Amino acid sequence: MENASSVKEFILLGLSEDQGVQKTCFVMFLFFYIVIVAGNLLIIVTVISSQRLNSPMYFFLCYLSFVDICYSSVTAPKMIADFLVENKTISFVGCIAQLFGVHFFGCTEIFILTVMAYDRYIAICRPLHYTTLMTRRACGRLVIGSWVGGFLHSIVQTLLTTQLPFCGPNTIDHYFCDVHPLLQLACTNTYPVGIIVVANSGMIALSCFFILVTSYVVILVSLKSQTSEGRHKALSTCGSHITVVILFFGPCTFTYIRPSSNLSEDKSVAVFYTVITPMLNPLIYTLRNEEVKSAMRKLWSRKLGNEKGKV
């Protein structure tokens, strides 16, 4: 890697080169990142501390929130800091580490969302078998499988990229290091690597999306035979999940299942799956879920009660 590449650092152009826009973006994205960390941490603490939220659905939601924090933390802090500096540089090693992190946590999130759809399918379509199929051990294995799948996908993307020679230019038209921008900077023919990258990302995104769509079609069909109360509860939980899936898979699929031709367009779309979706996930899952809201109110009132007791 060192012998093939003379480039030791990259320059990130960021979202905008206008100083006024950058200052506005600094305030806005700093607020977004605080909301991401605080909101997802609140869900994690609520699920862990509440005895009522001990079902597999909330077990997976807890891990989804953890992945969201990690996923946004790979890109957001660097992007926010770069709004305040003129030279937005990142070392070669730092760039590759960021590339690995984006694909590791992003792919893990895709797998966890797919697992959550499977959980809802079992709960609604096979309720009598739910407790035997979705045991604690089975849920643990599904989460571990999601992490392993994310790691394998990311290591392939990273190794393919690090084998390429970079001898200049070193300016990336993006706010973080990703595969497509780096392929355009490599001083060799990257067409075969580009095909493998698109095939790797596309296969995972499309296969998981197919599983998700199939699961929810089967769920919606099966709801016809249920009571109106059961139908309303099922649609409430599934509605939240479908909203998150659309917000995450839409932009993600747009970016990774096709060869990139417009990086300015890609980086605008990337904001949705790296910042906006992780920020909205806690709001979507709490505002549409009475159990989570109730557990949060109890946790909050317990904390206030403890504080008053100390005084």
PDB file of C-alpha atoms in Angstrom:
ATOM      1  CA  MET A   1       0.000   0.000   0.000  1.00  0.00           C
ATOM      2  CA  GLU A   2       2.785   2.423   0.927  1.00  0.00           C
ATOM      3  CA  ASN A   3       4.850   1.476  -2.173  1.00  0.00           C
ATOM      4  CA  ALA A   4       1.939   1.903  -4.573  1.00  0.00           C
ATOM      5  CA  SER A   5       0.705   5.240  -3.215  1.00  0.00           C
ATOM      6  CA  SER A   6       2.596   8.516  -3.003  1.00  0.00           C
ATOM      7  CA  VAL A   7      -0.436  10.316  -1.519  1.00  0.00           C
ATOM      8  CA  LYS A   8      -0.148  10.617   2.287  1.00  0.00           C
ATOM      9  CA  GLU A   9      -3.260  12.697   2.890  1.00  0.00           C
ATOM     10  CA  PHE A  10      -6.480  13.739   1.168  1.00  0.00           C
ATOM     11  CA  ILE A  11      -8.280  17.083   1.026  1.00  0.00           C
ATOM     12  CA  LEU A  12     -12.045  16.958   1.625  1.00  0.00           C
ATOM     13  CA  LEU A  13     -14.082  19.641  -0.142  1.00  0.00           C
ATOM     14  CA  GLY A  14     -17.001  19.140   2.269  1.00  0.00           C
ATOM     15  CA  LEU A  15     -20.623  20.039   1.626  1.00  0.00           C
ATOM     16  CA  SER A  16     -19.923  23.642   0.608  1.00  0.00           C
ATOM     17  CA  GLU A  17     -16.972  25.968   0.013  1.00  0.00           C
ATOM     18  CA  ASP A  18     -18.980  29.096   0.916  1.00  0.00           C
ATOM     19  CA  GLN A  19     -17.864  30.445   4.330  1.00  0.00           C
ATOM     20  CA  GLY A  20     -21.332  31.691   5.294  1.00  0.00           C
ATOM     21  CA  VAL A  21     -22.952  28.387   4.412  1.00  0.00           C
ATOM     22  CA  GLN A  22     -20.253  26.519   6.360  1.00  0.00           C
ATOM     23  CA  LYS A  23     -20.955  28.506   9.562  1.00  0.00           C
ATOM     24  CA  THR A  24     -24.688  27.790   9.234  1.00  0.00           C
ATOM     25  CA  CYS A  25     -23.962  24.116   8.568  1.00  0.00           C
ATOM     26  CA  PHE A  26     -21.683  23.966  11.634  1.00  0.00           C
ATOM     27  CA  VAL A  27     -24.510  25.062  13.962  1.00  0.00           C
ATOM     28  CA  MET A  28     -27.103  22.886  12.212  1.00  0.00           C
ATOM     29  CA  PHE A  29     -25.079  19.663  12.041  1.00  0.00           C
ATOM     30  CA  LEU A  30     -23.720  20.105  15.576  1.00  0.00           C
ATOM     31  CA  PHE A  31     -27.344  20.250  16.753  1.00  0.00           C
ATOM     32  CA  PHE A  32     -28.192  17.192  14.621  1.00  0.00           C
ATOM     33  CA  TYR A  33     -25.281  15.207  16.083  1.00  0.00           C
ATOM     34  CA  ILE A  34     -26.224  16.105  19.684  1.00  0.00           C
ATOM     35  CA  VAL A  35     -29.787  14.935  18.949  1.00  0.00           C
ATOM     36  CA  ILE A  36     -28.453  11.681  17.425  1.00  0.00           C
ATOM     37  CA  VAL A  37     -26.305  10.828  20.447  1.00  0.00           C
ATOM     38  CA  ALA A  38     -28.809  11.984  23.080  1.00  0.00           C
ATOM     39  CA  GLY A  39     -31.856  10.430  21.406  1.00  0.00           C
ATOM     40  CA  ASN A  40     -30.283   7.048  20.743  1.00  0.00           C
ATOM     41  CA  LEU A  41     -28.661   6.937  24.193  1.00  0.00           C
ATOM     42  CA  LEU A  42     -32.075   7.633  25.720  1.00  0.00           C
ATOM     43  CA  ILE A  43     -33.538   4.644  23.878  1.00  0.00           C
ATOM     44  CA  ILE A  44     -30.649   2.392  24.979  1.00  0.00           C
ATOM     45  CA  VAL A  45     -30.966   3.464  28.641  1.00  0.00           C
ATOM     46  CA  THR A  46     -34.765   3.136  28.544  1.00  0.00           C
ATOM     47  CA  VAL A  47     -34.695  -0.389  27.059  1.00  0.00           C
ATOM     48  CA  ILE A  48     -31.972  -1.599  29.451  1.00  0.00           C
ATOM     49  CA  SER A  49     -33.611  -0.140  32.576  1.00  0.00           C
ATOM     50  CA  SER A  50     -37.232  -1.071  31.808  1.00  0.00           C
ATOM     51  CA  GLN A  51     -38.498  -4.560  32.680  1.00  0.00           C
ATOM     52  CA  ARG A  52     -41.476  -4.130  30.330  1.00  0.00           C
ATOM     53  CA  LEU A  53     -39.253  -3.629  27.279  1.00  0.00           C
ATOM     54  CA  ASN A  54     -37.661  -7.076  27.388  1.00  0.00           C
ATOM     55  CA  SER A  55     -39.092  -8.451  24.132  1.00  0.00           C
ATOM     56  CA  PRO A  56     -36.852  -9.234  21.100  1.00  0.00           C
ATOM     57  CA  MET A  57     -38.225  -6.154  19.266  1.00  0.00           C
ATOM     58  CA  TYR A  58     -36.717  -3.812  21.880  1.00  0.00           C
ATOM     59  CA  PHE A  59     -33.561  -5.924  22.116  1.00  0.00           C
ATOM     60  CA  PHE A  60     -32.980  -5.257  18.407  1.00  0.00           C
ATOM     61  CA  LEU A  61     -34.039  -1.600  18.756  1.00  0.00           C
ATOM     62  CA  CYS A  62     -31.383  -1.149  21.445  1.00  0.00           C
ATOM     63  CA  TYR A  63     -28.682  -2.453  19.089  1.00  0.00           C
ATOM     64  CA  LEU A  64     -30.028  -0.348  16.220  1.00  0.00           C
ATOM     65  CA  SER A  65     -29.656   2.762  18.382  1.00  0.00           C
ATOM     66  CA  PHE A  66     -26.100   1.774  19.328  1.00  0.00           C
ATOM     67  CA  VAL A  67     -25.189   1.238  15.654  1.00  0.00           C
ATOM     68  CA  ASP A  68     -26.752   4.617  14.760  1.00  0.00           C
ATOM     69  CA  ILE A  69     -24.510   6.387  17.282  1.00  0.00           C
ATOM     70  CA  CYS A  70     -21.408   4.607  15.948  1.00  0.00           C
ATOM     71  CA  TYR A  71     -22.403   5.100  12.306  1.00  0.00           C
ATOM     72  CA  SER A  72     -22.937   8.855  12.565  1.00  0.00           C
ATOM     73  CA  SER A  73     -19.835   9.247  14.765  1.00  0.00           C
ATOM     74  CA  VAL A  74     -17.621   7.951  11.949  1.00  0.00           C
ATOM     75  CA  THR A  75     -18.440  10.937   9.723  1.00  0.00           C
ATOM     76  CA  ALA A  76     -20.279  13.693  11.650  1.00  0.00           C
ATOM     77  CA  PRO A  77     -17.572  14.911  14.112  1.00  0.00           C
ATOM     78  CA  LYS A  78     -14.992  15.263  11.328  1.00  0.00           C
ATOM     79  CA  MET A  79     -17.510  17.010   9.070  1.00  0.00           C
ATOM     80  CA  ILE A  80     -18.560  19.414  11.860  1.00  0.00           C
ATOM     81  CA  ALA A  81     -14.934  20.262  12.742  1.00  0.00           C
ATOM     82  CA  ASP A  82     -14.114  20.835   9.050  1.00  0.00           C
ATOM     83  CA  PHE A  83     -16.775  23.565   8.816  1.00  0.00           C
ATOM     84  CA  LEU A  84     -14.499  25.719  11.015  1.00  0.00           C
ATOM     85  CA  VAL A  85     -11.188  25.147   9.203  1.00  0.00           C
ATOM     86  CA  GLU A  86      -9.945  26.176   5.782  1.00  0.00           C
ATOM     87  CA  ASN A  87      -7.773  23.119   5.081  1.00  0.00           C
ATOM     88  CA  LYS A  88      -9.988  20.039   5.424  1.00  0.00           C
ATOM     89  CA  THR A  89      -7.338  17.338   5.327  1.00  0.00           C
ATOM     90  CA  ILE A  90      -7.432  13.703   6.407  1.00  0.00           C
ATOM     91  CA  SER A  91      -4.489  11.294   6.502  1.00  0.00           C
ATOM     92  CA  PHE A  92      -4.404   8.271   4.183  1.00  0.00           C
ATOM     93  CA  VAL A  93      -4.749   5.902   7.150  1.00  0.00           C
ATOM     94  CA  GLY A  94      -7.545   8.033   8.645  1.00  0.00           C
ATOM     95  CA  CYS A  95      -9.335   8.025   5.290  1.00  0.00           C
ATOM     96  CA  ILE A  96      -9.196   4.228   5.004  1.00  0.00           C
ATOM     97  CA  ALA A  97     -10.330   3.877   8.642  1.00  0.00           C
ATOM     98  CA  GLN A  98     -13.302   6.145   7.918  1.00  0.00           C
ATOM     99  CA  LEU A  99     -14.133   4.129   4.797  1.00  0.00           C
ATOM    100  CA  PHE A 100     -14.070   0.901   6.849  1.00  0.00           C
ATOM    101  CA  GLY A 101     -16.248   2.406   9.609  1.00  0.00           C
ATOM    102  CA  VAL A 102     -18.885   3.780   7.226  1.00  0.00           C
ATOM    103  CA  HIS A 103     -19.359   0.421   5.501  1.00  0.00           C
ATOM    104  CA  PHE A 104     -19.051  -1.644   8.695  1.00  0.00           C
ATOM    105  CA  PHE A 105     -21.730   0.209  10.663  1.00  0.00           C
ATOM    106  CA  GLY A 106     -23.856   0.983   7.586  1.00  0.00           C
ATOM    107  CA  CYS A 107     -24.029  -2.659   6.512  1.00  0.00           C
ATOM    108  CA  THR A 108     -24.600  -3.810  10.112  1.00  0.00           C
ATOM    109  CA  GLU A 109     -27.575  -1.419  10.272  1.00  0.00           C
ATOM    110  CA  ILE A 110     -28.989  -2.927   7.069  1.00  0.00           C
ATOM    111  CA  PHE A 111     -28.774  -6.428   8.569  1.00  0.00           C
ATOM    112  CA  ILE A 112     -30.325  -5.351  11.903  1.00  0.00           C
ATOM    113  CA  LEU A 113     -33.230  -3.678  10.080  1.00  0.00           C
ATOM    114  CA  THR A 114     -33.729  -6.949   8.153  1.00  0.00           C
ATOM    115  CA  VAL A 115     -33.632  -8.939  11.401  1.00  0.00           C
ATOM    116  CA  MET A 116     -36.238  -6.584  12.900  1.00  0.00           C
ATOM    117  CA  ALA A 117     -38.509  -7.255   9.919  1.00  0.00           C
ATOM    118  CA  TYR A 118     -38.089 -11.009  10.458  1.00  0.00           C
ATOM    119  CA  ASP A 119     -38.960 -10.526  14.135  1.00  0.00           C
ATOM    120  CA  ARG A 120     -42.192  -8.688  13.222  1.00  0.00           C
ATOM    121  CA  TYR A 121     -43.050 -11.404  10.671  1.00  0.00           C
ATOM    122  CA  ILE A 122     -42.713 -14.155  13.307  1.00  0.00           C
ATOM    123  CA  ALA A 123     -44.625 -12.118  15.924  1.00  0.00           C
ATOM    124  CA  ILE A 124     -47.578 -11.332  13.656  1.00  0.00           C
ATOM    125  CA  CYS A 125     -47.756 -14.312  11.265  1.00  0.00           C
ATOM    126  CA  ARG A 126     -46.614 -17.118  13.596  1.00  0.00           C
ATOM    127  CA  PRO A 127     -47.518 -15.888  17.098  1.00  0.00           C
ATOM    128  CA  LEU A 128     -47.795 -19.388  18.619  1.00  0.00           C
ATOM    129  CA  HIS A 129     -44.193 -20.174  17.661  1.00  0.00           C
ATOM    130  CA  TYR A 130     -42.796 -16.756  18.578  1.00  0.00           C
ATOM    131  CA  THR A 131     -41.422 -17.606  22.045  1.00  0.00           C
ATOM    132  CA  THR A 132     -39.763 -20.805  20.797  1.00  0.00           C
ATOM    133  CA  LEU A 133     -38.257 -19.244  17.659  1.00  0.00           C
ATOM    134  CA  MET A 134     -37.168 -15.857  19.043  1.00  0.00           C
ATOM    135  CA  THR A 135     -35.336 -16.999  22.159  1.00  0.00           C
ATOM    136  CA  ARG A 136     -32.629 -14.883  23.794  1.00  0.00           C
ATOM    137  CA  ARG A 137     -29.977 -17.130  22.246  1.00  0.00           C
ATOM    138  CA  ALA A 138     -31.545 -16.873  18.766  1.00  0.00           C
ATOM    139  CA  CYS A 139     -31.745 -13.071  19.053  1.00  0.00           C
ATOM    140  CA  GLY A 140     -28.116 -12.928  20.171  1.00  0.00           C
ATOM    141  CA  ARG A 141     -27.048 -15.018  17.188  1.00  0.00           C
ATOM    142  CA  LEU A 142     -28.978 -12.785  14.788  1.00  0.00           C
ATOM    143  CA  VAL A 143     -27.249  -9.685  16.194  1.00  0.00           C
ATOM    144  CA  ILE A 144     -23.810 -11.340  16.071  1.00  0.00           C
ATOM    145  CA  GLY A 145     -24.551 -12.412  12.483  1.00  0.00           C
ATOM    146  CA  SER A 146     -25.388  -8.794  11.626  1.00  0.00           C
ATOM    147  CA  TRP A 147     -22.050  -7.580  13.054  1.00  0.00           C
ATOM    148  CA  VAL A 148     -20.096 -10.336  11.269  1.00  0.00           C
ATOM    149  CA  GLY A 149     -21.902  -9.634   7.980  1.00  0.00           C
ATOM    150  CA  GLY A 150     -21.140  -5.920   8.286  1.00  0.00           C
ATOM    151  CA  PHE A 151     -17.472  -6.665   9.006  1.00  0.00           C
ATOM    152  CA  LEU A 152     -17.073  -9.025   6.015  1.00  0.00           C
ATOM    153  CA  HIS A 153     -18.710  -6.530   3.647  1.00  0.00           C
ATOM    154  CA  SER A 154     -16.562  -3.674   4.944  1.00  0.00           C
ATOM    155  CA  ILE A 155     -13.292  -5.605   4.815  1.00  0.00           C
ATOM    156  CA  VAL A 156     -13.919  -6.443   1.134  1.00  0.00           C
ATOM    157  CA  GLN A 157     -14.596  -2.782   0.263  1.00  0.00           C
ATOM    158  CA  THR A 158     -11.573  -1.617   2.259  1.00  0.00           C
ATOM    159  CA  LEU A 159      -9.100  -4.166   0.876  1.00  0.00           C
ATOM    160  CA  LEU A 160     -10.175  -3.484  -2.705  1.00  0.00           C
ATOM    161  CA  THR A 161      -9.588   0.249  -2.163  1.00  0.00           C
ATOM    162  CA  THR A 162      -6.240  -0.035  -0.348  1.00  0.00           C
ATOM    163  CA  GLN A 163      -4.778  -2.107  -3.196  1.00  0.00           C
ATOM    164  CA  LEU A 164      -5.193   0.817  -5.602  1.00  0.00           C
ATOM    165  CA  PRO A 165      -2.310   3.233  -6.281  1.00  0.00           C
ATOM    166  CA  PHE A 166      -2.907   6.919  -5.425  1.00  0.00           C
ATOM    167  CA  CYS A 167      -0.392   9.308  -6.946  1.00  0.00           C
ATOM    168  CA  GLY A 168      -2.442  12.524  -7.160  1.00  0.00           C
ATOM    169  CA  PRO A 169      -4.642  14.493  -7.309  1.00  0.00           C
ATOM    170  CA  ASN A 170      -5.725  14.078  -3.685  1.00  0.00           C
ATOM    171  CA  THR A 171      -8.888  16.250  -3.527  1.00  0.00           C
ATOM    172  CA  ILE A 172     -12.096  14.391  -2.622  1.00  0.00           C
ATOM    173  CA  ASP A 173     -15.388  16.043  -3.568  1.00  0.00           C
ATOM    174  CA  HIS A 174     -17.136  14.714  -0.448  1.00  0.00           C
ATOM    175  CA  TYR A 175     -17.316  15.282   3.315  1.00  0.00           C
ATOM    176  CA  PHE A 176     -16.008  11.795   4.167  1.00  0.00           C
ATOM    177  CA  CYS A 177     -13.918   9.068   2.541  1.00  0.00           C
ATOM    178  CA  ASP A 178     -16.027   6.639   0.541  1.00  0.00           C
ATOM    179  CA  VAL A 179     -15.364   4.067  -2.156  1.00  0.00           C
ATOM    180  CA  HIS A 180     -16.633   5.950  -5.231  1.00  0.00           C
ATOM    181  CA  PRO A 181     -14.703   9.204  -4.611  1.00  0.00           C
ATOM    182  CA  LEU A 182     -11.500   7.225  -3.946  1.00  0.00           C
ATOM    183  CA  LEU A 183     -11.935   5.120  -7.094  1.00  0.00           C
ATOM    184  CA  GLN A 184     -12.006   8.336  -9.124  1.00  0.00           C
ATOM    185  CA  LEU A 185      -8.667   9.426  -7.624  1.00  0.00           C
ATOM    186  CA  ALA A 186      -6.776   6.166  -8.219  1.00  0.00           C
ATOM    187  CA  CYS A 187      -4.155   6.423 -10.969  1.00  0.00           C
ATOM    188  CA  THR A 188      -5.119   3.135 -12.647  1.00  0.00           C
ATOM    189  CA  ASN A 189      -8.098   1.574 -14.381  1.00  0.00           C
ATOM    190  CA  THR A 190     -10.687   1.084 -11.612  1.00  0.00           C
ATOM    191  CA  TYR A 191     -13.508  -0.317 -13.774  1.00  0.00           C
ATOM    192  CA  PRO A 192     -13.121  -3.961 -12.584  1.00  0.00           C
ATOM    193  CA  VAL A 193     -12.886  -2.849  -8.926  1.00  0.00           C
ATOM    194  CA  GLY A 194     -15.882  -0.556  -9.411  1.00  0.00           C
ATOM    195  CA  ILE A 195     -17.956  -3.463 -10.725  1.00  0.00           C
ATOM    196  CA  ILE A 196     -17.026  -5.615  -7.700  1.00  0.00           C
ATOM    197  CA  VAL A 197     -17.792  -2.741  -5.295  1.00  0.00           C
ATOM    198  CA  VAL A 198     -21.210  -2.112  -6.858  1.00  0.00           C
ATOM    199  CA  ALA A 199     -21.954  -5.857  -7.001  1.00  0.00           C
ATOM    200  CA  ASN A 200     -20.955  -6.304  -3.334  1.00  0.00           C
ATOM    201  CA  SER A 201     -23.001  -3.350  -2.075  1.00  0.00           C
ATOM    202  CA  GLY A 202     -25.863  -3.908  -4.510  1.00  0.00           C
ATOM    203  CA  MET A 203     -26.239  -7.591  -3.686  1.00  0.00           C
ATOM    204  CA  ILE A 204     -26.526  -6.879   0.038  1.00  0.00           C
ATOM    205  CA  ALA A 205     -28.840  -3.843  -0.336  1.00  0.00           C
ATOM    206  CA  LEU A 206     -31.175  -5.460  -2.882  1.00  0.00           C
ATOM    207  CA  SER A 207     -31.352  -8.892  -1.201  1.00  0.00           C
ATOM    208  CA  CYS A 208     -32.102  -7.325   2.201  1.00  0.00           C
ATOM    209  CA  PHE A 209     -34.611  -4.946   0.635  1.00  0.00           C
ATOM    210  CA  PHE A 210     -36.329  -7.910  -1.081  1.00  0.00           C
ATOM    211  CA  ILE A 211     -36.556  -9.753   2.260  1.00  0.00           C
ATOM    212  CA  LEU A 212     -37.958  -6.632   3.923  1.00  0.00           C
ATOM    213  CA  VAL A 213     -40.588  -6.028   1.244  1.00  0.00           C
ATOM    214  CA  THR A 214     -41.602  -9.709   1.210  1.00  0.00           C
ATOM    215  CA  SER A 215     -41.902  -9.742   5.026  1.00  0.00           C
ATOM    216  CA  TYR A 216     -44.164  -6.699   5.105  1.00  0.00           C
ATOM    217  CA  VAL A 217     -46.331  -7.877   2.198  1.00  0.00           C
ATOM    218  CA  VAL A 218     -46.936 -11.154   4.057  1.00  0.00           C
ATOM    219  CA  ILE A 219     -47.583  -9.234   7.304  1.00  0.00           C
ATOM    220  CA  LEU A 220     -50.097  -6.872   5.672  1.00  0.00           C
ATOM    221  CA  VAL A 221     -51.947  -9.786   4.057  1.00  0.00           C
ATOM    222  CA  SER A 222     -52.112 -11.687   7.364  1.00  0.00           C
ATOM    223  CA  LEU A 223     -53.515  -8.634   9.206  1.00  0.00           C
ATOM    224  CA  LYS A 224     -56.857  -9.061   7.432  1.00  0.00           C
ATOM    225  CA  SER A 225     -57.697 -12.003   9.681  1.00  0.00           C
ATOM    226  CA  GLN A 226     -56.873 -10.168  12.916  1.00  0.00           C
ATOM    227  CA  THR A 227     -59.046  -8.014  15.175  1.00  0.00           C
ATOM    228  CA  SER A 228     -59.106  -4.259  14.674  1.00  0.00           C
ATOM    229  CA  GLU A 229     -57.162  -3.742  17.934  1.00  0.00           C
ATOM    230  CA  GLY A 230     -54.489  -6.275  16.945  1.00  0.00           C
ATOM    231  CA  ARG A 231     -54.337  -4.780  13.448  1.00  0.00           C
ATOM    232  CA  HIS A 232     -53.846  -1.263  14.855  1.00  0.00           C
ATOM    233  CA  LYS A 233     -51.030  -2.374  17.210  1.00  0.00           C
ATOM    234  CA  ALA A 234     -49.261  -4.332  14.474  1.00  0.00           C
ATOM    235  CA  LEU A 235     -49.517  -1.455  11.995  1.00  0.00           C
ATOM    236  CA  SER A 236     -48.172   0.959  14.626  1.00  0.00           C
ATOM    237  CA  THR A 237     -44.956  -1.019  15.204  1.00  0.00           C
ATOM    238  CA  CYS A 238     -44.555  -2.014  11.548  1.00  0.00           C
ATOM    239  CA  GLY A 239     -45.267   1.552  10.387  1.00  0.00           C
ATOM    240  CA  SER A 240     -42.305   2.867  12.368  1.00  0.00           C
ATOM    241  CA  HIS A 241     -40.027   0.213  10.931  1.00  0.00           C
ATOM    242  CA  ILE A 242     -41.201   0.739   7.350  1.00  0.00           C
ATOM    243  CA  THR A 243     -40.583   4.503   7.696  1.00  0.00           C
ATOM    244  CA  VAL A 244     -37.002   3.909   8.896  1.00  0.00           C
ATOM    245  CA  VAL A 245     -36.376   1.363   6.121  1.00  0.00           C
ATOM    246  CA  ILE A 246     -37.535   3.811   3.423  1.00  0.00           C
ATOM    247  CA  LEU A 247     -35.462   6.684   4.856  1.00  0.00           C
ATOM    248  CA  PHE A 248     -32.322   4.529   5.087  1.00  0.00           C
ATOM    249  CA  PHE A 249     -32.582   2.192   2.085  1.00  0.00           C
ATOM    250  CA  GLY A 250     -33.758   4.811  -0.424  1.00  0.00           C
ATOM    251  CA  PRO A 251     -30.670   7.083  -0.352  1.00  0.00           C
ATOM    252  CA  CYS A 252     -28.307   4.172   0.408  1.00  0.00           C
ATOM    253  CA  THR A 253     -29.508   2.141  -2.581  1.00  0.00           C
ATOM    254  CA  PHE A 254     -29.340   5.208  -4.838  1.00  0.00           C
ATOM    255  CA  THR A 255     -25.655   5.693  -3.947  1.00  0.00           C
ATOM    256  CA  TYR A 256     -24.286   2.155  -3.930  1.00  0.00           C
ATOM    257  CA  ILE A 257     -26.100   0.061  -6.556  1.00  0.00           C
ATOM    258  CA  ARG A 258     -24.883   2.155  -9.472  1.00  0.00           C
ATOM    259  CA  PRO A 259     -21.490   3.413 -10.686  1.00  0.00           C
ATOM    260  CA  SER A 260     -21.074   6.944  -9.355  1.00  0.00           C
ATOM    261  CA  SER A 261     -21.141   9.719 -11.954  1.00  0.00           C
ATOM    262  CA  ASN A 262     -21.990  12.798  -9.883  1.00  0.00           C
ATOM    263  CA  LEU A 263     -20.145  13.097  -6.549  1.00  0.00           C
ATOM    264  CA  SER A 264     -21.842  16.400  -5.650  1.00  0.00           C
ATOM    265  CA  GLU A 265     -25.187  14.623  -5.923  1.00  0.00           C
ATOM    266  CA  ASP A 266     -23.890  11.618  -3.976  1.00  0.00           C
ATOM    267  CA  LYS A 267     -22.660  13.651  -1.003  1.00  0.00           C
ATOM    268  CA  SER A 268     -26.001  15.463  -0.711  1.00  0.00           C
ATOM    269  CA  VAL A 269     -27.813  12.104  -0.677  1.00  0.00           C
ATOM    270  CA  ALA A 270     -25.275  10.691   1.820  1.00  0.00           C
ATOM    271  CA  VAL A 271     -26.393  13.261   4.418  1.00  0.00           C
ATOM    272  CA  PHE A 272     -29.702  11.379   4.679  1.00  0.00           C
ATOM    273  CA  TYR A 273     -28.282   7.975   5.632  1.00  0.00           C
ATOM    274  CA  THR A 274     -25.317   9.200   7.693  1.00  0.00           C
ATOM    275  CA  VAL A 275     -27.027  12.006   9.673  1.00  0.00           C
ATOM    276  CA  ILE A 276     -30.768  12.464   9.056  1.00  0.00           C
ATOM    277  CA  THR A 277     -31.902   8.831   9.476  1.00  0.00           C
ATOM    278  CA  PRO A 278     -29.884   8.185  12.694  1.00  0.00           C
ATOM    279  CA  MET A 279     -31.388  11.430  14.068  1.00  0.00           C
ATOM    280  CA  LEU A 280     -34.978  10.540  13.120  1.00  0.00           C
ATOM    281  CA  ASN A 281     -34.872   6.887  14.268  1.00  0.00           C
ATOM    282  CA  PRO A 282     -35.390   7.665  17.997  1.00  0.00           C
ATOM    283  CA  LEU A 283     -38.214  10.101  17.190  1.00  0.00           C
ATOM    284  CA  ILE A 284     -39.957   7.649  14.855  1.00  0.00           C
ATOM    285  CA  TYR A 285     -39.749   4.728  17.287  1.00  0.00           C
ATOM    286  CA  THR A 286     -40.769   6.724  20.382  1.00  0.00           C
ATOM    287  CA  LEU A 287     -43.529   8.907  18.942  1.00  0.00           C
ATOM    288  CA  ARG A 288     -45.330   5.902  17.433  1.00  0.00           C
ATOM    289  CA  ASN A 289     -44.777   3.489  20.312  1.00  0.00           C
ATOM    290  CA  GLU A 290     -46.804   3.851  23.508  1.00  0.00           C
ATOM    291  CA  GLU A 291     -44.742   1.253  25.414  1.00  0.00           C
ATOM    292  CA  VAL A 292     -41.498   3.136  24.824  1.00  0.00           C
ATOM    293  CA  LYS A 293     -43.095   6.490  25.725  1.00  0.00           C
ATOM    294  CA  SER A 294     -44.555   4.992  28.904  1.00  0.00           C
ATOM    295  CA  ALA A 295     -41.208   3.447  29.875  1.00  0.00           C
ATOM    296  CA  MET A 296     -39.444   6.788  29.267  1.00  0.00           C
ATOM    297  CA  ARG A 297     -41.967   8.645  31.453  1.00  0.00           C
ATOM    298  CA  LYS A 298     -41.460   6.119  34.266  1.00  0.00           C
ATOM    299  CA  LEU A 299     -37.687   6.338  33.943  1.00  0.00           C
ATOM    300  CA  TRP A 300     -37.840  10.153  34.001  1.00  0.00           C
ATOM    301  CA  SER A 301     -40.206  10.259  37.000  1.00  0.00           C
ATOM    302  CA  ARG A 302     -38.008   7.747  38.852  1.00  0.00           C
ATOM    303  CA  LYS A 303     -34.933   9.897  38.226  1.00  0.00           C
ATOM    304  CA  LEU A 304     -36.769  13.017  39.456  1.00  0.00           C
ATOM    305  CA  GLY A 305     -37.992  11.103  42.510  1.00  0.00           C
ATOM    306  CA  ASN A 306     -34.446  10.026  43.342  1.00  0.00           C
ATOM    307  CA  GLU A 307     -33.197  13.595  42.950  1.00  0.00           C
ATOM    308  CA  LYS A 308     -35.891  14.937  45.267  1.00  0.00           C
ATOM    309  CA  GLY A 309     -35.102  12.184  47.771  1.00  0.00           C
ATOM    310  CA  LYS A 310     -31.456  13.251  47.864  1.00  0.00           C
ATOM    311  CA  VAL A 311     -32.442  16.872  48.486  1.00  0.00           C
TER     312      VAL A 311
END
